[in-house]
Coordinates of N, CA and C in Angstrom, one line a residue:
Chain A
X1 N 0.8 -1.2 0.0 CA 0.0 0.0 0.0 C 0.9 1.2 0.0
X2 N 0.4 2.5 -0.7 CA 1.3 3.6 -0.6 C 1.0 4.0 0.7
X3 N 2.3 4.7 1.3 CA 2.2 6.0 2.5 C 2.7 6.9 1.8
X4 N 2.5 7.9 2.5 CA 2.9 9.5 2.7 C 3.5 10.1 4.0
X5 N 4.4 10.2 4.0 CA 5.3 10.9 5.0 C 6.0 12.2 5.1
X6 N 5.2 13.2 6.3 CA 5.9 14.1 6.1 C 6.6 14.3 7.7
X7 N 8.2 15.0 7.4 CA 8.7 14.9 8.9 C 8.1 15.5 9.5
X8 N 8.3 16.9 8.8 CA 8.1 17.7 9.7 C 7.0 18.7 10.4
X9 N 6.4 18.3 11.4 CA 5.0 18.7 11.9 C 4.7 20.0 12.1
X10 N 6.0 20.6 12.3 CA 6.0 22.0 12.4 C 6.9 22.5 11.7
X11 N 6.9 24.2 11.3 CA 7.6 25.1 10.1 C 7.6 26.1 10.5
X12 N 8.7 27.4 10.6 CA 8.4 28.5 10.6 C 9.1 29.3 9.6
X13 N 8.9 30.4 9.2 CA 9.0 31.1 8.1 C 9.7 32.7 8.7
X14 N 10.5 33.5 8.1 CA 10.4 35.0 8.3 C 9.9 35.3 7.3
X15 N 8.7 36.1 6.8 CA 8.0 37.1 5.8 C 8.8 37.4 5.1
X16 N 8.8 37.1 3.6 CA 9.6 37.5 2.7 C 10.9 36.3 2.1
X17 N 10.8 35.4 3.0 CA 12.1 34.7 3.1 C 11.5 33.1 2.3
X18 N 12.4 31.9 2.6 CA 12.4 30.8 1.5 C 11.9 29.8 2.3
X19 N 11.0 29.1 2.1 CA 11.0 28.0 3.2 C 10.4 26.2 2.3
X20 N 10.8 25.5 2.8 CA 11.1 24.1 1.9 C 10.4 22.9 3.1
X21 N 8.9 22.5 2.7 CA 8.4 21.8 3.5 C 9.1 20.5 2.5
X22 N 9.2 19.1 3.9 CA 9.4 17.8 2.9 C 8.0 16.9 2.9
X23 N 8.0 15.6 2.0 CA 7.4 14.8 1.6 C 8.6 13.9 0.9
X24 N 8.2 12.4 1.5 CA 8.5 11.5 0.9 C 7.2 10.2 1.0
X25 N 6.9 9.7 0.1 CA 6.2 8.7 -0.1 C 6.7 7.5 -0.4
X26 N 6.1 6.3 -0.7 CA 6.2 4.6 -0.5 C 5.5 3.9 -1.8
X27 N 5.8 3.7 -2.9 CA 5.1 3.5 -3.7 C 5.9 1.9 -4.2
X28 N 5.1 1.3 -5.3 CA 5.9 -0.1 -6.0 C 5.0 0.5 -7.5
X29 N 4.5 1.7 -7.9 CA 3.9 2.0 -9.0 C 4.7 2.8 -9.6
X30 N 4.8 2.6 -11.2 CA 5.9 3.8 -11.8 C 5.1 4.7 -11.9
X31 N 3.8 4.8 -12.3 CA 2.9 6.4 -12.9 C 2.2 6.4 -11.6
X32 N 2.1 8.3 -11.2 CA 1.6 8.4 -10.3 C 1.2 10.0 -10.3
X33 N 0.7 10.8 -9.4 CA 0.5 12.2 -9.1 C 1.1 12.4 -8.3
X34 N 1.2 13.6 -7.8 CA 1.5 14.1 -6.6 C 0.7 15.0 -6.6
X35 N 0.5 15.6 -4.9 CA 0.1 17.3 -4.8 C 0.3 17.4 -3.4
X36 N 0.1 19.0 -3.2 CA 0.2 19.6 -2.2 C -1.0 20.6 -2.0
X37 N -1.5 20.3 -0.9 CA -2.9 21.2 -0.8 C -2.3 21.8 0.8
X38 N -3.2 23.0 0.4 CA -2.9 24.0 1.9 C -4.3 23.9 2.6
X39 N -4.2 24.3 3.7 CA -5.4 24.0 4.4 C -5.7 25.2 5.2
X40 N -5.7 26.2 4.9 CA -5.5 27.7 6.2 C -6.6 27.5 7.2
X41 N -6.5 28.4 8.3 CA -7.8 28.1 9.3 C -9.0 27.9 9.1
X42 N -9.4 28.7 8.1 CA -10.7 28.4 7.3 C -11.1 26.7 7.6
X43 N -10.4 26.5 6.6 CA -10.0 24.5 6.9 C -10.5 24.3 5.2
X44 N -10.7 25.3 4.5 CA -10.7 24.7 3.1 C -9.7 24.1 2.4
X45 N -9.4 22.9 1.9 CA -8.8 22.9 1.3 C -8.6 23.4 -0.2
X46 N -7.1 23.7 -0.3 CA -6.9 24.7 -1.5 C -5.8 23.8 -2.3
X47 N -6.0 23.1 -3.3 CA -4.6 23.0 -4.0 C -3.3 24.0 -4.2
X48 N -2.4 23.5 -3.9 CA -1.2 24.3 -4.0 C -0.8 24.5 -5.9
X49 N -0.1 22.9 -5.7 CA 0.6 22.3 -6.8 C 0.5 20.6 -7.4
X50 N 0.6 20.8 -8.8 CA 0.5 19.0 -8.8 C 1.8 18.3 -9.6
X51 N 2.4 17.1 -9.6 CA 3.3 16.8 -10.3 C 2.9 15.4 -10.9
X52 N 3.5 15.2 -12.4 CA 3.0 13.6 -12.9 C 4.1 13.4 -12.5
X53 N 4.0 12.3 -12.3 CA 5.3 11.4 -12.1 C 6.2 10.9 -13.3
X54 N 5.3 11.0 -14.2 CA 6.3 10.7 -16.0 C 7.2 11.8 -16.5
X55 N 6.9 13.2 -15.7 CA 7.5 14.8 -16.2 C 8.9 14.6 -15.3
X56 N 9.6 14.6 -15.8 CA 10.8 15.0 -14.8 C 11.0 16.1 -15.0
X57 N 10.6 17.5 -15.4 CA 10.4 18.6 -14.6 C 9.6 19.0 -13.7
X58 N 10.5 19.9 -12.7 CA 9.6 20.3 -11.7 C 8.5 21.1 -12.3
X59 N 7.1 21.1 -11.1 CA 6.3 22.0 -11.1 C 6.6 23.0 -10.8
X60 N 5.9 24.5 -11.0 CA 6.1 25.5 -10.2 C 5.1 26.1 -10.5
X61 N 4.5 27.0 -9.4 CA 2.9 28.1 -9.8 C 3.1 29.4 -8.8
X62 N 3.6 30.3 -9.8 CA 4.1 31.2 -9.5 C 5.3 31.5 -7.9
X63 N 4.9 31.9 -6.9 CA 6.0 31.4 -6.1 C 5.9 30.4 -5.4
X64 N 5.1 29.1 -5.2 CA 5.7 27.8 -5.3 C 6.1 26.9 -6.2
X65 N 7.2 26.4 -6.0 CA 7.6 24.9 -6.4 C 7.9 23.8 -6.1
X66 N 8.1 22.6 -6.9 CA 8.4 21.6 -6.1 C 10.1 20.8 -6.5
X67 N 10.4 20.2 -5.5 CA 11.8 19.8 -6.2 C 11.3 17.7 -6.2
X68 N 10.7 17.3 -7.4 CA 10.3 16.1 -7.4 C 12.0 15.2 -7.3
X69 N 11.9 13.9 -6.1 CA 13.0 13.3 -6.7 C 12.3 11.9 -6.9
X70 N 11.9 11.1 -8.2 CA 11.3 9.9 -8.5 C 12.3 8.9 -8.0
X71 N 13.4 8.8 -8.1 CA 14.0 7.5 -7.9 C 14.1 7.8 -5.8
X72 N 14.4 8.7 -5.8 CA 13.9 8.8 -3.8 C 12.9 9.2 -3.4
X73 N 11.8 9.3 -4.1 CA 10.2 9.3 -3.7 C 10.3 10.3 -2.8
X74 N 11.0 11.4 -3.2 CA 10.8 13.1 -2.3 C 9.9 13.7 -3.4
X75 N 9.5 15.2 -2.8 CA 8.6 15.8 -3.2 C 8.4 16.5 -2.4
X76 N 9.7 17.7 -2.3 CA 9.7 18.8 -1.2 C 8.8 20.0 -2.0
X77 N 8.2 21.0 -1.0 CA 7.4 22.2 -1.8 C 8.3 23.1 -1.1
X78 N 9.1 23.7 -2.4 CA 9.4 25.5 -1.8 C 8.5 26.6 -2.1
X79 N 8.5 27.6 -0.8 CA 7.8 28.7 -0.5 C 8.3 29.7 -1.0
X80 N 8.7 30.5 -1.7 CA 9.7 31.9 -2.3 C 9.0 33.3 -1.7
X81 N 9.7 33.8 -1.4 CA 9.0 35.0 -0.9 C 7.7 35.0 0.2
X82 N 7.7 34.1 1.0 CA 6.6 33.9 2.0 C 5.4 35.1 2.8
X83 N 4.4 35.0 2.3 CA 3.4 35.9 2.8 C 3.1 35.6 4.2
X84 N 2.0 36.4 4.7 CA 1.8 36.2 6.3 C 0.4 34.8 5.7
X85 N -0.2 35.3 4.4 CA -1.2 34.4 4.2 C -1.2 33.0 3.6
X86 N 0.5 33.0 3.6 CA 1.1 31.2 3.3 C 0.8 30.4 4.9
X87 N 0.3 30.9 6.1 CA 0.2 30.0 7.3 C -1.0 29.6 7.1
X88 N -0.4 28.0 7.0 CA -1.6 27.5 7.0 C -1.0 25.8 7.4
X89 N -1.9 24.9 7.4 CA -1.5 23.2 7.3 C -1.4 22.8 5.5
X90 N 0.0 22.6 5.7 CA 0.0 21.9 3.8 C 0.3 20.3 3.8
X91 N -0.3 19.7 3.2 CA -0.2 18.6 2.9 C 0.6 17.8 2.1
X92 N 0.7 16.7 1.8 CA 1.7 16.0 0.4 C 0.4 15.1 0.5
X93 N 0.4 15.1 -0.6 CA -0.7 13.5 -1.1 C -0.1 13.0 -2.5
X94 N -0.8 11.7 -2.7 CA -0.5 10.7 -3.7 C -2.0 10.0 -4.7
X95 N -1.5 9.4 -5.6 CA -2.7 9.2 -6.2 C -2.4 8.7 -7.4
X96 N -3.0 7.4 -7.0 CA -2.2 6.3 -8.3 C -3.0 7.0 -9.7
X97 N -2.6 6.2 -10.5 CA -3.0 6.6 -12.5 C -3.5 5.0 -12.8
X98 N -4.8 5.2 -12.9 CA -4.6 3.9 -13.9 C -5.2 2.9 -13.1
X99 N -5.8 2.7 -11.7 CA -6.2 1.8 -11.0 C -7.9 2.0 -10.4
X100 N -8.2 0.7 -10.4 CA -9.3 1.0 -10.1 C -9.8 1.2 -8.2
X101 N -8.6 1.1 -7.3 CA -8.6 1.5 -6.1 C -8.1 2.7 -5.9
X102 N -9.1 3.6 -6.4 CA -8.8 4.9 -6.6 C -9.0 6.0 -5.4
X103 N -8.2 6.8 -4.4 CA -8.2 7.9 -3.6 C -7.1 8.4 -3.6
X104 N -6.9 9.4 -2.6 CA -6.0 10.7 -2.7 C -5.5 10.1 -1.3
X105 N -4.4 9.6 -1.2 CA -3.5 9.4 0.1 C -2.5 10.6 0.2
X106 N -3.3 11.0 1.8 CA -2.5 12.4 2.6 C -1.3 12.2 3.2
X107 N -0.5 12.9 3.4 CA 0.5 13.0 4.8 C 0.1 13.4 5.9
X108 N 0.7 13.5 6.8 CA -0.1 14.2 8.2 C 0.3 15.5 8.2
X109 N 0.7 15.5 7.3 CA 0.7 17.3 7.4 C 2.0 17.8 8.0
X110 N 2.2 19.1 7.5 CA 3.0 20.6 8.0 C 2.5 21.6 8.6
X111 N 2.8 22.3 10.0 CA 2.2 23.1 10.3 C 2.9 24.8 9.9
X112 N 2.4 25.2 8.9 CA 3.8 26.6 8.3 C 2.9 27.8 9.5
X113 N 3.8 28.4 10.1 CA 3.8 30.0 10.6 C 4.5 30.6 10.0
X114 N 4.2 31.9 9.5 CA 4.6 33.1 9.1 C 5.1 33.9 9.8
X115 N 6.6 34.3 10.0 CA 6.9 35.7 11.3 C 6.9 36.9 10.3
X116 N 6.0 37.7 11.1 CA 6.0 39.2 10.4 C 7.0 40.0 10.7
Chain B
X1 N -22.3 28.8 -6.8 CA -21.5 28.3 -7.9 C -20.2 27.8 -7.4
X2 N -20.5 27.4 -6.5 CA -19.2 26.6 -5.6 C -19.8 25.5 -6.1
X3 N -18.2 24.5 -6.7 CA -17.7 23.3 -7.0 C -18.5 22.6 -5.9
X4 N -18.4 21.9 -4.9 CA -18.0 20.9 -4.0 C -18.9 21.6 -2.7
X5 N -20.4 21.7 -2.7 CA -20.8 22.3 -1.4 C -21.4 21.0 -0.5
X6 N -21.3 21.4 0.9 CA -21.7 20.3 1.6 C -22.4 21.1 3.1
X7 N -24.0 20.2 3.4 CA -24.5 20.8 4.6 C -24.7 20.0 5.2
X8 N -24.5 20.1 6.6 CA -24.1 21.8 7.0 C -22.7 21.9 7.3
X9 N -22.6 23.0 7.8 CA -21.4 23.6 8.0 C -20.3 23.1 9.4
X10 N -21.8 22.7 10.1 CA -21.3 22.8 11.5 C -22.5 21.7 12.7
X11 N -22.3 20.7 13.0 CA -23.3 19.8 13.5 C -23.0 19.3 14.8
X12 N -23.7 19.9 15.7 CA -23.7 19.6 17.3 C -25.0 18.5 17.6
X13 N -24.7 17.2 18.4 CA -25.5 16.3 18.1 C -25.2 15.4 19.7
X14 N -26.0 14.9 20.4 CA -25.7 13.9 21.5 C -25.4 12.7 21.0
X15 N -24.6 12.0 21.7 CA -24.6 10.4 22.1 C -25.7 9.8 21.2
X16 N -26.0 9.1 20.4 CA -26.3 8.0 20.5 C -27.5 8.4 18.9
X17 N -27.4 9.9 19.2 CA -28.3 10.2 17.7 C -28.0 9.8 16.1
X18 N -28.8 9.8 15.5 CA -28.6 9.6 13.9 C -29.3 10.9 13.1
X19 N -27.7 11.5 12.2 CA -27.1 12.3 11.7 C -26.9 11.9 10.2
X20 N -27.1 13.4 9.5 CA -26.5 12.9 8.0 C -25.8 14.3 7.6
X21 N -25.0 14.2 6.7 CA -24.1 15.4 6.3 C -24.7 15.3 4.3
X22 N -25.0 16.3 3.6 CA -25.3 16.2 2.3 C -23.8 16.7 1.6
X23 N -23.7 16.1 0.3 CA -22.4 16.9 0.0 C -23.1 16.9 -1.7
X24 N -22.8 18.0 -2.7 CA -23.2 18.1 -4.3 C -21.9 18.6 -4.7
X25 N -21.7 17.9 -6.2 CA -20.9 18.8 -6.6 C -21.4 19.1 -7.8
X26 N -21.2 20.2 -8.5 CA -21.4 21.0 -9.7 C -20.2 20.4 -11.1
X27 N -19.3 19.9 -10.7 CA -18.2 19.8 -11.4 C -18.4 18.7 -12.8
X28 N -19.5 17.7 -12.4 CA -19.7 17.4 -13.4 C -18.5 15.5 -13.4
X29 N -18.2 15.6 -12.0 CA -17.3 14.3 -12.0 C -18.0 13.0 -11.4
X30 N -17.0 12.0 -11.5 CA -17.4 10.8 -11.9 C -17.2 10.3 -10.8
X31 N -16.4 10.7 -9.5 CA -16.1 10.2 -8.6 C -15.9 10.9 -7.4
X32 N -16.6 10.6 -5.6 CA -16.8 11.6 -4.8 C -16.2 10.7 -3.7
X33 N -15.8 11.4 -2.9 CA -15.0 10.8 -1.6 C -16.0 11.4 -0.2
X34 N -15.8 10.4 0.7 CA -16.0 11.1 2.0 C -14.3 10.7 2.9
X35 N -14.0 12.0 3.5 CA -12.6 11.9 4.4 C -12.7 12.2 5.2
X36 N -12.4 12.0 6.7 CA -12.6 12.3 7.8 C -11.2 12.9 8.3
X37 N -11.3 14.2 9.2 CA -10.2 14.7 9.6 C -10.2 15.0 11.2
X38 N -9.5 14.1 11.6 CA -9.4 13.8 13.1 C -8.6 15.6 13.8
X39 N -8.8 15.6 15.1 CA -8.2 16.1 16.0 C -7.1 16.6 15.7
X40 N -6.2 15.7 15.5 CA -4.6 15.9 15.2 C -4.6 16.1 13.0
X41 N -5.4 16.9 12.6 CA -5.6 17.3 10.8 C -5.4 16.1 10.5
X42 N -5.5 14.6 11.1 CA -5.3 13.7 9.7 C -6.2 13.3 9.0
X43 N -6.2 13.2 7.5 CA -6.7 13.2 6.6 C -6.9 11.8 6.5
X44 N -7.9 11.0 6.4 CA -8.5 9.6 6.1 C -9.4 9.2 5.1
X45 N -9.5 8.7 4.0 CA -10.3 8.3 3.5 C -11.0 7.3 3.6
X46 N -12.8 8.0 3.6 CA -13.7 6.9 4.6 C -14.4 5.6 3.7
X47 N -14.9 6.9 2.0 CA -15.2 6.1 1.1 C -15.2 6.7 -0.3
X48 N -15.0 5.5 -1.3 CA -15.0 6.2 -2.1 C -15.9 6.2 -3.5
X49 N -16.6 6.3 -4.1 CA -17.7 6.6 -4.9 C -17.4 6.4 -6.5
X50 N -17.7 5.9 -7.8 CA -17.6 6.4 -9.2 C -18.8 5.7 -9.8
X51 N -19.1 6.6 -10.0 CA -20.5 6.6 -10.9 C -21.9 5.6 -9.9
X52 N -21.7 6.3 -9.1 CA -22.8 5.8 -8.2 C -22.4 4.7 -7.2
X53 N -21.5 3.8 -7.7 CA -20.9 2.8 -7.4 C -19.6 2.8 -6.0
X54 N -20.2 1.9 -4.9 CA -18.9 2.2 -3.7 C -18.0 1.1 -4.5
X55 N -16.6 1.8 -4.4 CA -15.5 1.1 -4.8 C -14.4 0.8 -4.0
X56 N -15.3 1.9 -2.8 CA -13.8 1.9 -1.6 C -14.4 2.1 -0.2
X57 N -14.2 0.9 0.6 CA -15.1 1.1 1.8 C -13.4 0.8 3.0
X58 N -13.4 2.0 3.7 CA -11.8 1.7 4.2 C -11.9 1.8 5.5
X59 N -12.6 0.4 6.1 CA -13.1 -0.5 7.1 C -13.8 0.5 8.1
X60 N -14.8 1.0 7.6 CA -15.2 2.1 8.8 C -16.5 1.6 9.1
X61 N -17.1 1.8 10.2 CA -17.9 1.2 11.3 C -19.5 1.6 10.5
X62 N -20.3 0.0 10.5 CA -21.1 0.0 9.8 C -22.2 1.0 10.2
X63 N -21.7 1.6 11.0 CA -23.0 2.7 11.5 C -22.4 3.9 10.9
X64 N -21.8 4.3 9.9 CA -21.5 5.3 8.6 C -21.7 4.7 7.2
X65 N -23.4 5.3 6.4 CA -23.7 4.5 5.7 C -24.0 5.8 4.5
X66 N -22.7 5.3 3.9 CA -23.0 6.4 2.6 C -24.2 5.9 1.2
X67 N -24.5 6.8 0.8 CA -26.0 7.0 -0.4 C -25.3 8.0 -1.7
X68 N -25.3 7.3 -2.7 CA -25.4 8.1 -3.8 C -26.6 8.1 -4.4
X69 N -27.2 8.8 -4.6 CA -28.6 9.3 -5.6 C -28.2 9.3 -7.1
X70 N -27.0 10.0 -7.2 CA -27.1 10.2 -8.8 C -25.3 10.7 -8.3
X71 N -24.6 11.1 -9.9 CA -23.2 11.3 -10.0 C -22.9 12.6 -9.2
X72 N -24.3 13.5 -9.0 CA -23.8 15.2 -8.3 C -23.9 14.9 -6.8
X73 N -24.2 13.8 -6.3 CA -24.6 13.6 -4.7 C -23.9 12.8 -4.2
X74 N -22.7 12.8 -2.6 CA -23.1 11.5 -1.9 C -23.2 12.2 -0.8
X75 N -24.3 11.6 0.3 CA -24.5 11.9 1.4 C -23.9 11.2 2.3
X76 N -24.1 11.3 3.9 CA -23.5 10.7 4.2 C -24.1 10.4 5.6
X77 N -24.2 9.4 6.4 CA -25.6 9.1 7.4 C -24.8 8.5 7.8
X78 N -24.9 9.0 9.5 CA -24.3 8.2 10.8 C -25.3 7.5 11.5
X79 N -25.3 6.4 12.4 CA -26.2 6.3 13.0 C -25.6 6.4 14.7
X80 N -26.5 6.2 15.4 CA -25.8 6.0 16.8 C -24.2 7.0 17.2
X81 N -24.8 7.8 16.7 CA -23.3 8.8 17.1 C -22.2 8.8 18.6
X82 N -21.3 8.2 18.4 CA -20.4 7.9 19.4 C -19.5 9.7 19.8
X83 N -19.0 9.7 21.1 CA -18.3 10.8 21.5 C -16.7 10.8 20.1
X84 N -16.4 9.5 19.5 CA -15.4 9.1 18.6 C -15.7 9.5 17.5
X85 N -17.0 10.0 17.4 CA -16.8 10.9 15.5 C -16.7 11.9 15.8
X86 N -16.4 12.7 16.7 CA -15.9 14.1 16.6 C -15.2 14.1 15.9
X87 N -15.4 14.7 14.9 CA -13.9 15.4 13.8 C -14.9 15.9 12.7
X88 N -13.7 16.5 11.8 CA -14.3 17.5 10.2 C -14.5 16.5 9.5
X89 N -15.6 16.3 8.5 CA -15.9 15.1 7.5 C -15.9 15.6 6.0
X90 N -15.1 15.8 5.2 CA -14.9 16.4 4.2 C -15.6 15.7 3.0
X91 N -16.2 16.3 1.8 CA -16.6 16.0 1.1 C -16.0 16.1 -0.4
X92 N -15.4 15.6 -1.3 CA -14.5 15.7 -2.6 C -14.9 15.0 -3.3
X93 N -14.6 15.7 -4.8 CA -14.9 15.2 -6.0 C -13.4 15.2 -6.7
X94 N -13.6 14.3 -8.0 CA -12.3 14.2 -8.9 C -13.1 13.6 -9.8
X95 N -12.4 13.8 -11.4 CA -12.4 13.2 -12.3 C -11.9 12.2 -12.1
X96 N -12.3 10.7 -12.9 CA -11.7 9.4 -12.7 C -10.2 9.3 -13.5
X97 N -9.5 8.6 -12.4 CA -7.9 9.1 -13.1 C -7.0 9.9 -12.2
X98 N -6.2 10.4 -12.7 CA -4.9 10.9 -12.2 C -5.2 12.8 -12.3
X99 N -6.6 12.7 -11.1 CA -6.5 14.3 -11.0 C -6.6 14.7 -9.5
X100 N -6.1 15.6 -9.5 CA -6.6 16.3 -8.0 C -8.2 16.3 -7.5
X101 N -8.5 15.9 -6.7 CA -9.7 16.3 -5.6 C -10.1 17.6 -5.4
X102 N -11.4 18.0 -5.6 CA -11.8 19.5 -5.1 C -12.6 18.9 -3.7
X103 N -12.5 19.7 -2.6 CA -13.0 19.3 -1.5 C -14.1 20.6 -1.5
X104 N -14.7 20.1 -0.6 CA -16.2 20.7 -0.1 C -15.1 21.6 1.4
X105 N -15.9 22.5 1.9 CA -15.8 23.1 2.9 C -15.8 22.9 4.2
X106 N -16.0 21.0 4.6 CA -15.8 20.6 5.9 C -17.1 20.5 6.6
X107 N -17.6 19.7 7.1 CA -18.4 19.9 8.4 C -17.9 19.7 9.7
X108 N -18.1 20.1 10.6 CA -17.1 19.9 11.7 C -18.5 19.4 12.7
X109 N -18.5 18.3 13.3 CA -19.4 17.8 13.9 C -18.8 16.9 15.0
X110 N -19.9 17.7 16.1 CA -19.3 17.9 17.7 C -20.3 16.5 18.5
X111 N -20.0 15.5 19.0 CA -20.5 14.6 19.6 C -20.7 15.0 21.1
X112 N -21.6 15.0 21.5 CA -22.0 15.5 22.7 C -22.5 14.9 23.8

């Protein structure tokens, strides 16, 4: 079965500055997705970013990106220029291509703060 | 004109009642999730839905009995509400395949 693993349960940021949450996952599948969804207090979730697993370019959407590594099943997300409105819970999830036991496997999350 | 709506917003309920949460989506997809978000944000998938059809039931207690009506609906019916389902119960849709999930806005439902 896939997992999703993120270390680190907490993050903090200075406003304006760089900050690189991790994700690594557990797969035996070559094609797959990735993403990253943020969760701010609200509790909506928001997609961030997504990656195919066939692209070996990274994603990026405007000031996030991600640094995908396929053969070590990372999939860190950098923050560039950090707002106070990047604090929120971000996630890493997974999601096979092609199968019929189909869902979106989460991580347990990052908790990012913003210092102003 | 929100994607992914779900009622209610917010459900305060005693011990032992039977509860339902509605979730629609507009999106026009083939496949709807219910996920449950515990205390500590973890994200769980409870079940999962395509084209009316349960495909993914991921061992959850037979007193959580999900309903699809049609491809824009799954609801979601508790019965005997334990102080153990406190948590956010999120509602999501995807195209079948290798796409991201749009989630509904959460119910957060308080066992009492």
């Amino acid at each position: 079965a896939q997992t999703v693993t993120q270390s680190q349960p907490e993050m903090s940021v200075q406003e304006a500055e760089t900050v690189t949450l991790s994700c690594t996952y557990d797969t035996s599948e070559s094609d797959y997705y990735l993403f990253w969804y943020k969760q701010p207090p609200s509790r909506q979730m928001i997609l961030v970013i997504r990656q195919e697993a066939y692209k070996q370019q990274n994603a990026t959407e405007n000031r996030f990106s991600v640094n995908f590594q396929k053969a070590a099943k990372s999939f860190s997300l950098k923050i560039s220029d950090s707002q106070l409105g990047d604090a929120a819970m971000y996630f890493c999830a997974y999601r096979s291509v092609g199968t019929s036991y189909d869902k979106v496997i989460f991580g347990p999350g990052t908790s990012l703060s913003v210092i102003p | 004109d929100t994607a992914v709506s779900q009622t209610p917003k917010y459900l305060v309920t005693q011990m032992g009642n039977d509860k339902s949460i509605k979730c629609e989506q507009n999106l026009g997809h083939d496949t709807m999730y219910w996920y449950k978000q515990d205390s500590k944000k973890f994200l769980k998938i409870m079940f999962s839905y395509n084209n009316k059809e349960l495909i993914i039931n991921e061992t959850v207690p037979n007193r959580f009995s999900p309903k699809s009506p049609d491809k824009a609906h799954l609801n979601l019916h508790i019965n005997s509400l334990e102080l153990g389902d406190s948590a956010v119960y999120f509602c999501a849709s995807s195209r079948w395949g290798p796409t991201e999930a749009f989630f509904g806005q959460g119910t957060r439902l308080t066992v009492v």
